[in-house]
Coordinates of C-alpha atoms and ligand atoms in Angstrom, one line a residue:
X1 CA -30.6 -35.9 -166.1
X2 CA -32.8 -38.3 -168.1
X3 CA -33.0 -38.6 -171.8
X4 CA -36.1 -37.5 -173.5
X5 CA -35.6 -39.9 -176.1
X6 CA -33.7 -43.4 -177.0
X7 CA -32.5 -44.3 -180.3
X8 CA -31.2 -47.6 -181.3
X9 CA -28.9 -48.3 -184.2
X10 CA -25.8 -45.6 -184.9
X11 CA -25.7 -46.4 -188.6
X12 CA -25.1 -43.6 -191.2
X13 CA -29.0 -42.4 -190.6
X14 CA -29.0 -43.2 -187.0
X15 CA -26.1 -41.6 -185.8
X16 CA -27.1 -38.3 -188.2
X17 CA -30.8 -38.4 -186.8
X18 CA -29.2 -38.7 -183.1
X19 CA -27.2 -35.9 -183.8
X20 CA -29.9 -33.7 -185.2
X21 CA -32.2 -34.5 -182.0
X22 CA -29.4 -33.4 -179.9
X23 CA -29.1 -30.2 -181.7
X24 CA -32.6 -29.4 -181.5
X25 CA -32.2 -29.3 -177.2
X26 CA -33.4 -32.9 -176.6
X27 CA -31.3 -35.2 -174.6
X28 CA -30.8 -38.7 -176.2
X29 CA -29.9 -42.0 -175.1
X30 CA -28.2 -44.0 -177.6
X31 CA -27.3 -48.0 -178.2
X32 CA -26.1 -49.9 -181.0
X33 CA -25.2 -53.7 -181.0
X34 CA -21.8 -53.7 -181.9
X35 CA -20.7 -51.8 -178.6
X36 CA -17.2 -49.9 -179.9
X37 CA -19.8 -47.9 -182.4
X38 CA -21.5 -46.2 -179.7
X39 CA -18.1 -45.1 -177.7
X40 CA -16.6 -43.9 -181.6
X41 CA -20.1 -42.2 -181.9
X42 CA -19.9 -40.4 -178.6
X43 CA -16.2 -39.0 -179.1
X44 CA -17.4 -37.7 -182.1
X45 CA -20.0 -35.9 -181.0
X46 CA -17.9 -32.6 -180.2
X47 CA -20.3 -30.2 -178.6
X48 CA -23.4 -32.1 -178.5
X49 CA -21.5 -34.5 -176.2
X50 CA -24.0 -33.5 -173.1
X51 CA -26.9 -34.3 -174.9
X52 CA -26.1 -37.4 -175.6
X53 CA -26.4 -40.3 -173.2
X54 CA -23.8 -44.0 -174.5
X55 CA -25.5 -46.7 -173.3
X56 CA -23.9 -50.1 -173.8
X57 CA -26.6 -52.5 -173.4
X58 CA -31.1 -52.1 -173.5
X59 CA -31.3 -52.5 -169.9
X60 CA -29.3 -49.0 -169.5
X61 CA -31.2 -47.3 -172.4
X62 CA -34.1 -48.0 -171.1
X63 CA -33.5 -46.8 -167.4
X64 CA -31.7 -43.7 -168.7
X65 CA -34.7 -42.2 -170.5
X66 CA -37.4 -40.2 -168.6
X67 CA -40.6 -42.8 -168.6
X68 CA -42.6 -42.7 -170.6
X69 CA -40.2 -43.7 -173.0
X70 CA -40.1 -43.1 -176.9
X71 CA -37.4 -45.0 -178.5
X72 CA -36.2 -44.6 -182.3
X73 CA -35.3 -47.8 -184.1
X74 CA -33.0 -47.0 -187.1
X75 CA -31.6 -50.5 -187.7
X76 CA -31.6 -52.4 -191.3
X77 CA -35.4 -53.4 -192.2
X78 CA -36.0 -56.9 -192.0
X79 CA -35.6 -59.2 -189.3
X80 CA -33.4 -56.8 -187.3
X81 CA -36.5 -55.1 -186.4
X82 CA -38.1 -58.1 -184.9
X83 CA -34.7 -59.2 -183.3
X84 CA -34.4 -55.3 -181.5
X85 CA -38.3 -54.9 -180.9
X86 CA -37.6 -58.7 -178.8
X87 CA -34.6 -57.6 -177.1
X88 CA -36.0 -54.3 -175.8
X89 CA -39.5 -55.7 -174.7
X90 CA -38.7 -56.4 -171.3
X91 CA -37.4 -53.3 -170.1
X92 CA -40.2 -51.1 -171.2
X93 CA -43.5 -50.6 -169.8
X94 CA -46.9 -50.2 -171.4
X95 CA -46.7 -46.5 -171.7
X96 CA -43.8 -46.7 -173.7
X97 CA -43.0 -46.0 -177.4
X98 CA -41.2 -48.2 -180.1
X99 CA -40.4 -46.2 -182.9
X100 CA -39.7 -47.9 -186.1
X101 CA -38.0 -45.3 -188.5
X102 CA -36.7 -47.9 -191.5
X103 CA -37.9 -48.3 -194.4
X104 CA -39.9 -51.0 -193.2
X105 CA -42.3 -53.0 -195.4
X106 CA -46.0 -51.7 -194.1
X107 CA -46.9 -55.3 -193.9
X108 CA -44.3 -56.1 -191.6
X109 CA -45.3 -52.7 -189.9
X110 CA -48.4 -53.9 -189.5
X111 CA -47.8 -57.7 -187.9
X112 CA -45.2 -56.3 -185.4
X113 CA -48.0 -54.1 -183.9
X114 CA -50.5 -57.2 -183.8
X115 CA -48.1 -59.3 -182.5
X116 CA -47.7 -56.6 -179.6
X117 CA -49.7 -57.8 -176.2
X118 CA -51.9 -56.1 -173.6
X119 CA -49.0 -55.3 -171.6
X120 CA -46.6 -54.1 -174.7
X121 CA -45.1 -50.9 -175.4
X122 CA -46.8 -48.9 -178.4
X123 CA -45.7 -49.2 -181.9
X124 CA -45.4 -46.5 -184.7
X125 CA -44.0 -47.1 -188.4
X126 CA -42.6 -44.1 -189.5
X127 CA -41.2 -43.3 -192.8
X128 CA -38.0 -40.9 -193.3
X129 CA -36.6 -39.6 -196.1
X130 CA -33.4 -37.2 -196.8
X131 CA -30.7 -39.3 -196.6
X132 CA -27.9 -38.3 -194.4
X133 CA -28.0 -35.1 -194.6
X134 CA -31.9 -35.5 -194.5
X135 CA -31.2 -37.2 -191.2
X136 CA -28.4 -35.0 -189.7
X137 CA -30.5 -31.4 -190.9
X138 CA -34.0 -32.1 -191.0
X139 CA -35.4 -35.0 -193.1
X140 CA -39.2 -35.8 -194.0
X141 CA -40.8 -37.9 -191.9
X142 CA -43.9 -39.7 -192.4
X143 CA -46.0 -41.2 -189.1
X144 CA -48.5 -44.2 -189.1
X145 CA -49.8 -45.1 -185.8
X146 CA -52.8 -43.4 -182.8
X147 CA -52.9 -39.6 -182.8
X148 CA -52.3 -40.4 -179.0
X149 CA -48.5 -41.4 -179.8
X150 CA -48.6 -39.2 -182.3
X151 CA -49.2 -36.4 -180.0
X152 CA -46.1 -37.6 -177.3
X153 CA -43.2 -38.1 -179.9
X154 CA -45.1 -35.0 -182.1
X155 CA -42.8 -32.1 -180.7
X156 CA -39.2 -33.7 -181.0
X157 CA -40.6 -34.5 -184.8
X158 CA -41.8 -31.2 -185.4
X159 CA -38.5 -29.8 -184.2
X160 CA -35.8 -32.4 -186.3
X161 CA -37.9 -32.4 -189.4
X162 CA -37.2 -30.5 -192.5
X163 CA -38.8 -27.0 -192.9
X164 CA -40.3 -25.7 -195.9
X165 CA -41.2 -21.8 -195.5
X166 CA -41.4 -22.1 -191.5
X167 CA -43.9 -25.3 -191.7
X168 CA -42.2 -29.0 -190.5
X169 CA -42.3 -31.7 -192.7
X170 CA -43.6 -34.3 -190.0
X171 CA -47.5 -35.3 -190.3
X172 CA -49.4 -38.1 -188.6
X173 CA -50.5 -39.9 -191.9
X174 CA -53.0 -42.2 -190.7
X175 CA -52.9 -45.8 -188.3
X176 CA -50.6 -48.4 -188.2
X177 CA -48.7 -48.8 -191.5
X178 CA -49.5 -45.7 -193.2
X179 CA -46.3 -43.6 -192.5
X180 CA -44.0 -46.8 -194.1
X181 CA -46.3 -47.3 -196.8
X182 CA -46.3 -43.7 -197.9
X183 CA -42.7 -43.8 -198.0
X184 CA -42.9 -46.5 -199.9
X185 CA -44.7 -44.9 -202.4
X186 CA -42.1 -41.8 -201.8
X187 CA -39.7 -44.6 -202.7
X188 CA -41.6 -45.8 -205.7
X189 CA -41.6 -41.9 -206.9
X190 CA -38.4 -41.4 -206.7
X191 CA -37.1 -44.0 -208.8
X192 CA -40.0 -42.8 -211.6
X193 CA -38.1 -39.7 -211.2
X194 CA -34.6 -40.7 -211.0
X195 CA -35.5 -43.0 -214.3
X196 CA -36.9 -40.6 -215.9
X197 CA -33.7 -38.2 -215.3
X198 CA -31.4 -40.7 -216.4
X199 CA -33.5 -41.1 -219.9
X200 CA -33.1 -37.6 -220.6
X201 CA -29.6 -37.8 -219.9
X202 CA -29.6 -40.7 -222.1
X203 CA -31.5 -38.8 -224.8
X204 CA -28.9 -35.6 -224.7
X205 CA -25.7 -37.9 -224.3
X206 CA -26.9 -40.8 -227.2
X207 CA -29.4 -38.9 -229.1
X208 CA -27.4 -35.6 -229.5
X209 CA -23.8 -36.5 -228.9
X210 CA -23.3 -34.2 -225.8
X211 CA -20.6 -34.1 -223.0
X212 CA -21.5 -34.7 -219.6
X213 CA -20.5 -31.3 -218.8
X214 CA -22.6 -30.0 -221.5
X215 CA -25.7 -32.4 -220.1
X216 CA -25.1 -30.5 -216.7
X217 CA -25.2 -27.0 -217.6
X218 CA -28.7 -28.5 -219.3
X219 CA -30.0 -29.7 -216.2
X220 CA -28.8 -26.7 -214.4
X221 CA -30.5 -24.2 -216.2
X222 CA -33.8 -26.3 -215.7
X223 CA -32.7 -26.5 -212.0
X224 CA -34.1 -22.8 -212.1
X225 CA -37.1 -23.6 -214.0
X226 CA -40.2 -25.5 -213.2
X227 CA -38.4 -28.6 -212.2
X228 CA -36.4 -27.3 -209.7
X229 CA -35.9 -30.2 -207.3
X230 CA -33.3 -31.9 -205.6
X231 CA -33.0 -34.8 -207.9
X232 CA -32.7 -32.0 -210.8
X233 CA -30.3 -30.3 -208.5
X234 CA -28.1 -33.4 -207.2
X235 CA -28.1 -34.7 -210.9
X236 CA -26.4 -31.4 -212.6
X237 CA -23.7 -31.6 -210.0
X238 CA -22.7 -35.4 -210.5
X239 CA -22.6 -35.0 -214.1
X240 CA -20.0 -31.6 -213.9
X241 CA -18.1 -33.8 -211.1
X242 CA -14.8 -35.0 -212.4
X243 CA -13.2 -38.5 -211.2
X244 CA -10.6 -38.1 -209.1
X245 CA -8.6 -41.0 -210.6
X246 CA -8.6 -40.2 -214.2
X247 CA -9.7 -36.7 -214.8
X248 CA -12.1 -37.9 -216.3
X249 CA -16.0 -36.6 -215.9
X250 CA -17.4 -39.1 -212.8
X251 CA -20.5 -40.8 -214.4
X252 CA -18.3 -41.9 -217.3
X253 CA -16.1 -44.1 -214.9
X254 CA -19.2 -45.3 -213.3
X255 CA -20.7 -49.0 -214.2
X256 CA -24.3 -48.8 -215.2
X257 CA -25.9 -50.9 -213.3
X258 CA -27.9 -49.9 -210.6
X259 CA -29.2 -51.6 -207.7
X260 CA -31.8 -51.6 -205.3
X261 CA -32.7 -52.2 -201.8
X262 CA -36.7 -53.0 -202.6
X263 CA -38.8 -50.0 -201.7
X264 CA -39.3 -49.3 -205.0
X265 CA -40.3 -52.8 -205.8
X266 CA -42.9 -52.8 -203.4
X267 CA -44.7 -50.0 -204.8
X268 CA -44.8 -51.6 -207.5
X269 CA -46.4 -54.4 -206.2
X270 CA -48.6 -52.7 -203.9
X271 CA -50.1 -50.8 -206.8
X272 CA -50.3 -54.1 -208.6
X273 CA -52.0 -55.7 -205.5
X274 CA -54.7 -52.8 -205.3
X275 CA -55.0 -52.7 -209.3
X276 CA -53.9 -49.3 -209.8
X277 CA -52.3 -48.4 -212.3
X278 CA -48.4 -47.2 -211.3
X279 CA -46.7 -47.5 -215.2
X280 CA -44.1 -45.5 -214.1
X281 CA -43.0 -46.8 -211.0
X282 CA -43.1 -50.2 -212.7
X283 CA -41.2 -48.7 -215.7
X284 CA -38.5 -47.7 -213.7
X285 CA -38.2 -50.8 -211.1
X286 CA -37.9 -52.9 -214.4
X287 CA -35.5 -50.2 -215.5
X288 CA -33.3 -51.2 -212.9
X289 CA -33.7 -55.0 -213.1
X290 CA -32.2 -54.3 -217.3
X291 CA -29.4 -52.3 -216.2
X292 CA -28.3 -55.4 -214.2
X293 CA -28.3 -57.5 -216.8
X294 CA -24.3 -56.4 -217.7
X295 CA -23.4 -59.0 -220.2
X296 CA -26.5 -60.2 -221.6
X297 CA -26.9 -56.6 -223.2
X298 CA -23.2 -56.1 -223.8
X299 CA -24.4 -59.5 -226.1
X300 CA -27.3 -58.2 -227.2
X301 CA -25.4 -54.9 -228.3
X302 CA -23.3 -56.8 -230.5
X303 CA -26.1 -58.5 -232.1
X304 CA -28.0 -56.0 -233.0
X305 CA -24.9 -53.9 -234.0
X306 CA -25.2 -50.1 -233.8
X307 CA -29.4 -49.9 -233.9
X308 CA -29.2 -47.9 -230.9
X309 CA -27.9 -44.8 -232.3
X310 CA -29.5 -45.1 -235.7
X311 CA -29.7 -41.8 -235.9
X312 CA -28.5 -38.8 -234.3
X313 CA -31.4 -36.0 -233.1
X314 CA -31.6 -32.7 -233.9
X315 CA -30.2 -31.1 -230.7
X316 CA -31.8 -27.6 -231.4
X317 CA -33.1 -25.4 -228.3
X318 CA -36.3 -26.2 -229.1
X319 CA -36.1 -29.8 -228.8
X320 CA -33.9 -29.0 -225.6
X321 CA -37.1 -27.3 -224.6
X322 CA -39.5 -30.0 -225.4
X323 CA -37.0 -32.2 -223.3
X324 CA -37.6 -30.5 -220.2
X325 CA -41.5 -29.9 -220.5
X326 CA -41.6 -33.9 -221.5
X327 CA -39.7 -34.5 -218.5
X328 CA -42.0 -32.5 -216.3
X329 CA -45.3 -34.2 -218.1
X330 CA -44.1 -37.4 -217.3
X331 CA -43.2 -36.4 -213.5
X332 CA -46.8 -35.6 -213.0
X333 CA -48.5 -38.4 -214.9
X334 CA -45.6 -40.5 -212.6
X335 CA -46.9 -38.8 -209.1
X336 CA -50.4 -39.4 -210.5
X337 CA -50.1 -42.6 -210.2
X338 CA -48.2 -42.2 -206.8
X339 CA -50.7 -40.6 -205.5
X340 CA -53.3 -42.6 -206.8
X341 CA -51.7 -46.0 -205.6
X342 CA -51.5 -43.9 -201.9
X343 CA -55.6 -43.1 -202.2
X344 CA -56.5 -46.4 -203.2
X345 CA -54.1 -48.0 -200.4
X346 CA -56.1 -45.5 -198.0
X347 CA -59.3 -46.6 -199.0
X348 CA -58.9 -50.4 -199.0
X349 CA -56.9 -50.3 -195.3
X350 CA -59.2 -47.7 -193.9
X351 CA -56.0 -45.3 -193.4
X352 CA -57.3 -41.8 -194.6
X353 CA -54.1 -40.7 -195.7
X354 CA -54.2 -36.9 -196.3
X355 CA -52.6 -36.6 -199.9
X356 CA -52.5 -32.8 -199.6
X357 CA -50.7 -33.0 -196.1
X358 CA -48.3 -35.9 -198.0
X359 CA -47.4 -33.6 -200.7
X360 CA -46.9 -30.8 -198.3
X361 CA -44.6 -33.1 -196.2
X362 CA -42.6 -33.9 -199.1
X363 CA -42.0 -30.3 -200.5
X364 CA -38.7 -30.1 -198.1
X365 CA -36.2 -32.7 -196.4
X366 CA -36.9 -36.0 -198.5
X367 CA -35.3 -37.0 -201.8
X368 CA -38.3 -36.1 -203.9
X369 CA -38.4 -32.7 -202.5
X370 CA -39.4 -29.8 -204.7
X371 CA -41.5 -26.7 -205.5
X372 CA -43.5 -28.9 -208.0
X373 CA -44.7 -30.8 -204.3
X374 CA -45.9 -27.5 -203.2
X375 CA -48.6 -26.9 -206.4
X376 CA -49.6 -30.9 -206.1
X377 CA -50.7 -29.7 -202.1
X378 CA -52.4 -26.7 -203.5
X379 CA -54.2 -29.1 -206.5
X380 CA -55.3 -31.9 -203.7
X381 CA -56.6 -28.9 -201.5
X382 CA -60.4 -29.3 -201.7
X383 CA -60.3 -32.5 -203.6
X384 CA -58.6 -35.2 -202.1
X385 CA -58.6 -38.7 -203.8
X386 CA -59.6 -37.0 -207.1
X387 CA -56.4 -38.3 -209.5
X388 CA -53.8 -35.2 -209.9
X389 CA -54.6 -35.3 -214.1
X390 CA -58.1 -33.9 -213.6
X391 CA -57.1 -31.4 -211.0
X392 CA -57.9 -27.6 -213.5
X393 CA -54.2 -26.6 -213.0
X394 CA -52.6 -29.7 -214.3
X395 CA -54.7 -30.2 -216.8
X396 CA -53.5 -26.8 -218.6
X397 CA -50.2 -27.5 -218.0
X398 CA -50.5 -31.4 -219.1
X399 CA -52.3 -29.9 -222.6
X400 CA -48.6 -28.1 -223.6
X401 CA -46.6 -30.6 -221.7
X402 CA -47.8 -33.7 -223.3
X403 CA -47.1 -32.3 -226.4
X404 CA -43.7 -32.5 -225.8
X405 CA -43.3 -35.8 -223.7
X406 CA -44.8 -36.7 -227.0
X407 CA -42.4 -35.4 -229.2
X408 CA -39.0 -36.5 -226.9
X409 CA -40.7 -40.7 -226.9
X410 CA -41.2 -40.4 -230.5
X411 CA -37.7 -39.0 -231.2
X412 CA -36.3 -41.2 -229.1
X413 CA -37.7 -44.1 -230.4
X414 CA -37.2 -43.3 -233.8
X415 CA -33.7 -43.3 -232.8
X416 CA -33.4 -46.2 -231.1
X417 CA -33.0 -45.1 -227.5
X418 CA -35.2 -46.8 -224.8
X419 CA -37.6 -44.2 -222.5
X420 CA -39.2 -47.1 -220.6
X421 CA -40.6 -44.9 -217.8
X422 CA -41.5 -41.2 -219.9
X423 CA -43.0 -43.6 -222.4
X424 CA -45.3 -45.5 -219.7
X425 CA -46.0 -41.9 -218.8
X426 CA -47.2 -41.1 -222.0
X427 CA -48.9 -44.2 -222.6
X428 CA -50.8 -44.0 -219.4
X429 CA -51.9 -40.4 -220.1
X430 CA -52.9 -41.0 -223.3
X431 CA -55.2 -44.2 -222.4
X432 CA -56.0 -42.2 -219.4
X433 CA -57.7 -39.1 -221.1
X434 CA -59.5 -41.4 -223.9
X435 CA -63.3 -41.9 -222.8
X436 CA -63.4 -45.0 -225.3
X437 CA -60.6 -47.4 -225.1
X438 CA -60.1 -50.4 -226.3
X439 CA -61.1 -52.8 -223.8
X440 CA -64.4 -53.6 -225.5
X441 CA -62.2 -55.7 -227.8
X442 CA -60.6 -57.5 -224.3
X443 CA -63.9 -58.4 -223.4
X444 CA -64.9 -59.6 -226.5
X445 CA -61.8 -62.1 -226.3
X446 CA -62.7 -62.9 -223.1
X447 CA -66.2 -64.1 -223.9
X448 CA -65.4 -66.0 -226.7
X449 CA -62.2 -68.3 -224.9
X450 CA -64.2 -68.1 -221.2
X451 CA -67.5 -67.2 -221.8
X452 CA -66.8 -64.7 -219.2
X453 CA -69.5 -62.3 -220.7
X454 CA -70.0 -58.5 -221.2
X455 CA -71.9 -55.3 -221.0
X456 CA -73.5 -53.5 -223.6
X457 CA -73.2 -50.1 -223.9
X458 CA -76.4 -48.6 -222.4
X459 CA -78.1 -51.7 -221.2
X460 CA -78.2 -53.2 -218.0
X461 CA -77.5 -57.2 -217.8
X462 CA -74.5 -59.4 -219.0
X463 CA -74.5 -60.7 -222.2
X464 CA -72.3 -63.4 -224.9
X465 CA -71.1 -63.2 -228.4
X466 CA -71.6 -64.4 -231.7
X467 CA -68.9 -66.3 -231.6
X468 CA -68.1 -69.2 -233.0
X469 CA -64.9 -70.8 -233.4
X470 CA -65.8 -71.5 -237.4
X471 CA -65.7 -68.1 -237.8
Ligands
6PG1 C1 -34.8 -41.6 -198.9 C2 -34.3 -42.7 -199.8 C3 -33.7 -43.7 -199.0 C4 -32.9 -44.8 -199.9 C5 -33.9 -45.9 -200.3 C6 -33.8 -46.2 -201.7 O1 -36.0 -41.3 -199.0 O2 -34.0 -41.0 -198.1 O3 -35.4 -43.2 -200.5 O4 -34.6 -44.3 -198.2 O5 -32.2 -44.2 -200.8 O6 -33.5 -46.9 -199.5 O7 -32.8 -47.1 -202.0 P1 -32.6 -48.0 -203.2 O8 -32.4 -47.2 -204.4 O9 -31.4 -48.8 -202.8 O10 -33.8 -49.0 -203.3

């Protein structure tokens, strides 16, 4: 019997997704480059053994899945893709499916299915997110590409995807590279968040002098509160974990430095690109780029001496308090922005992403995943593209919550300790919700350096300064 599916590329995510498919009743056909992978994947397949079809080269994937044939590319993003899309090409037929499931940059996404002939198989960029136990259980998965593919690879989807309350987390999110620049922006979220996290952490473990254990109870309480997430979730359990080696908790043996593969980054820059403002996303990419900078800050910490924990803050349960509600302002001012960045993407590339479906796609199975994803679906219902600070229910809770993102950057600062990305939150909300800024002084500056001009307020036309350089 035929496979109903092919899947190329038995890495960690691969091999968990070709698993998960073979659970869920569909036959698979599987291939990966270096040959003794697939034959060590197979053994260890156990009971889902007759589901899966090993295939040691394209030629026999391709004649060992029923026609016509979808085919899941999980290789590393890059040239890779290219390389497999090349290799596979002339054993499929028109009516056939490439599936790109890496995190793929959209532009590439994009090319690839220009470059594609008359005669080509169909392309689709979709994003997933869960990580490997995303992959193996039921991840997130965002599509880009014709709601006539769509509709042929749409019941396998629905049936691997993560659940939340009976609904799958798999959506068609618009045409070509929609589905990997959503998850890009996933991406660019989830480093706002995991920045923001590690800056509380920071806060409670500089700022107050607590263990990690103690830190982990913290974040476990608010596990059951209104940030109940899996990044809440994952982050009280690493912080109780104890190193093996030296008994000693795990994140203190832990360099902190933290990389990063360049999703994040591009969110960055596609908000950049499309002028909206992302200050989180960028807070917490640069966030990143600092903590690699290992010896220049061990220098720096010598020359400044002990600045950074001028003071130690009172660690009351009331400031504990105003450390969670900060931290759950400046996740919504963060997705915000996400959002935002995703709207204004849809509008420039003619995508019409559904934000309330995105949201609703991302309350179970991906990284970001949380109730709070399940209220911004709800706020997006009925007003799509409208930016989540002016949707009635944030706005109530962004009046209290400010308050105390407030209070924990102003602490913080006093004391010395850096809140890049809660800070940009701040700073973007405040600017956000004031009707007059301060650009009028920008323009002014402009005009008198460029002559570049400016409107009056309440008349029509462009008009110059007084300036003169005398002055
Ligand atoms: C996911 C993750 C996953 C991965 C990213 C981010 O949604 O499952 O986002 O795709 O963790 O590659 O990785 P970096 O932190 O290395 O950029």
């Amino acid at each position: 019997q035929q496979a109903d599916i092919g899947l190329i590329g038995l890495g960690v995510m691969g091999a968990n997704l070709a698993l998960n498919i073979a659970e869920n009743g569909y036959r698979v056909a599987v291939f990966n480059r270096t040959v003794a992978k697939i034959h060590e994947f197979y053994e260890e397949a156990g009971s889902l053994k007759n589901q899966i079809i090993p295939c040691e080269t394209l030629e026999d994937l391709a004649k060992n899945i029923r026609a016509p044939r979808p085919i899941i590319l999980m290789v590393k993003a890059g040239e890779a893709v290219d390389e497999q899309i090349a290799a596979l090409k002339p054993f499929l037929a028109k009516e056939d499916i490439i599936i790109d499931a890496g995190n793929a940059n959209f532009h590439d996404t994009v090319r690839r299915l220009a470059e594609l002939g008359p005669n080509d198989p169909t392309f689709v960029g979709m994003g997933v997110s869960g990580g490997e136990e995303g992959a193996r259980h039921g991840p997130s998965i965002m599509v880009g590409g014709t709601p006539e593919s769509y509709a042929r690879i749409e019941p396998v989807l629905t049936a691997i995807s993560a659940k939340y309350e009976g609904e799958s987390c798999s959506a068609l999110l618009g045409p070509d590279g929609a589905g990997h620049f959503v998850k890009t922006i996933h991406n660019g979220i989830e480093y706002a968040d995991m920045q923001m996290i590690a800056e509380v952490y920071g806060v409670l473990r500089d700022g107050l002098g607590l263990t990690p254990e103690a830190i982990g109870r913290i974040f476990e309480t608010w596990n059951a509160g209104p940030l109940n997430s899996y990044l809440i979730e994952i982050t009280a359990k690493v912080l109780l974990a104890t190193d093996k080696k030296t008994g000693k908790p795990a994140v203190d043996v832990i360099l902190d430095s933290a990389g990063q593969k360049g999703t994040g980054r591009w969110a960055a820059i596609e908000a950049q690109m499309l002028g909206i403002p992302a200050t989180g996303i960028e807070a917490a990419v640069a966030a990143r780029s600092i903590s690699s900078l290992v010896t220049e800050r061990s220098e720096a910490s010598k020359a400044y001496g002990d600045l950074a924990t001028a003071r130690l803050l009172d660690g009351g349960q009331a400031f504990i308090n105003a450390l969670e509600e900060g931290l759950l302002a400046g996740k919504i001012a963060a997705y915000a922005q996400g959002f935002d960045v995703m709207a204004g993407a849809s509008k420039e590339h003619g995508w019409n992403i559904p934000l309330a479906t995105t949201a609703r796609i991302w309350r179970a199975g991906c990284i970001i995943r949380s109730q709070f994803l399940d209220q911004i679906a709800a706020a997006f219902e009925g007003s799509e593209g409208k930016n989540l600070l002016l949707a009635p229910a944030f706005v109530e809770r962004m009046k209290t919550g400010s308050q105390s993102l407030r209070k924990v950057v102003a602490e913080a600062a006093l004391a010395g300790l850096p809140t890049p990305a809660l800070a940009a939150a701040l700073g973007y909300f405040d600017s956000f919700r004031q009707a007059r800024g301060t650009a009028n002084l920008i323009q002014a500056q402009r005009d008198f350096f460029g002559a570049h001009g400016f409107k009056r307020i309440g008349e029509e036309g462009d008009f110059h300064g007084p300036w003169t350089e005398a002055n």
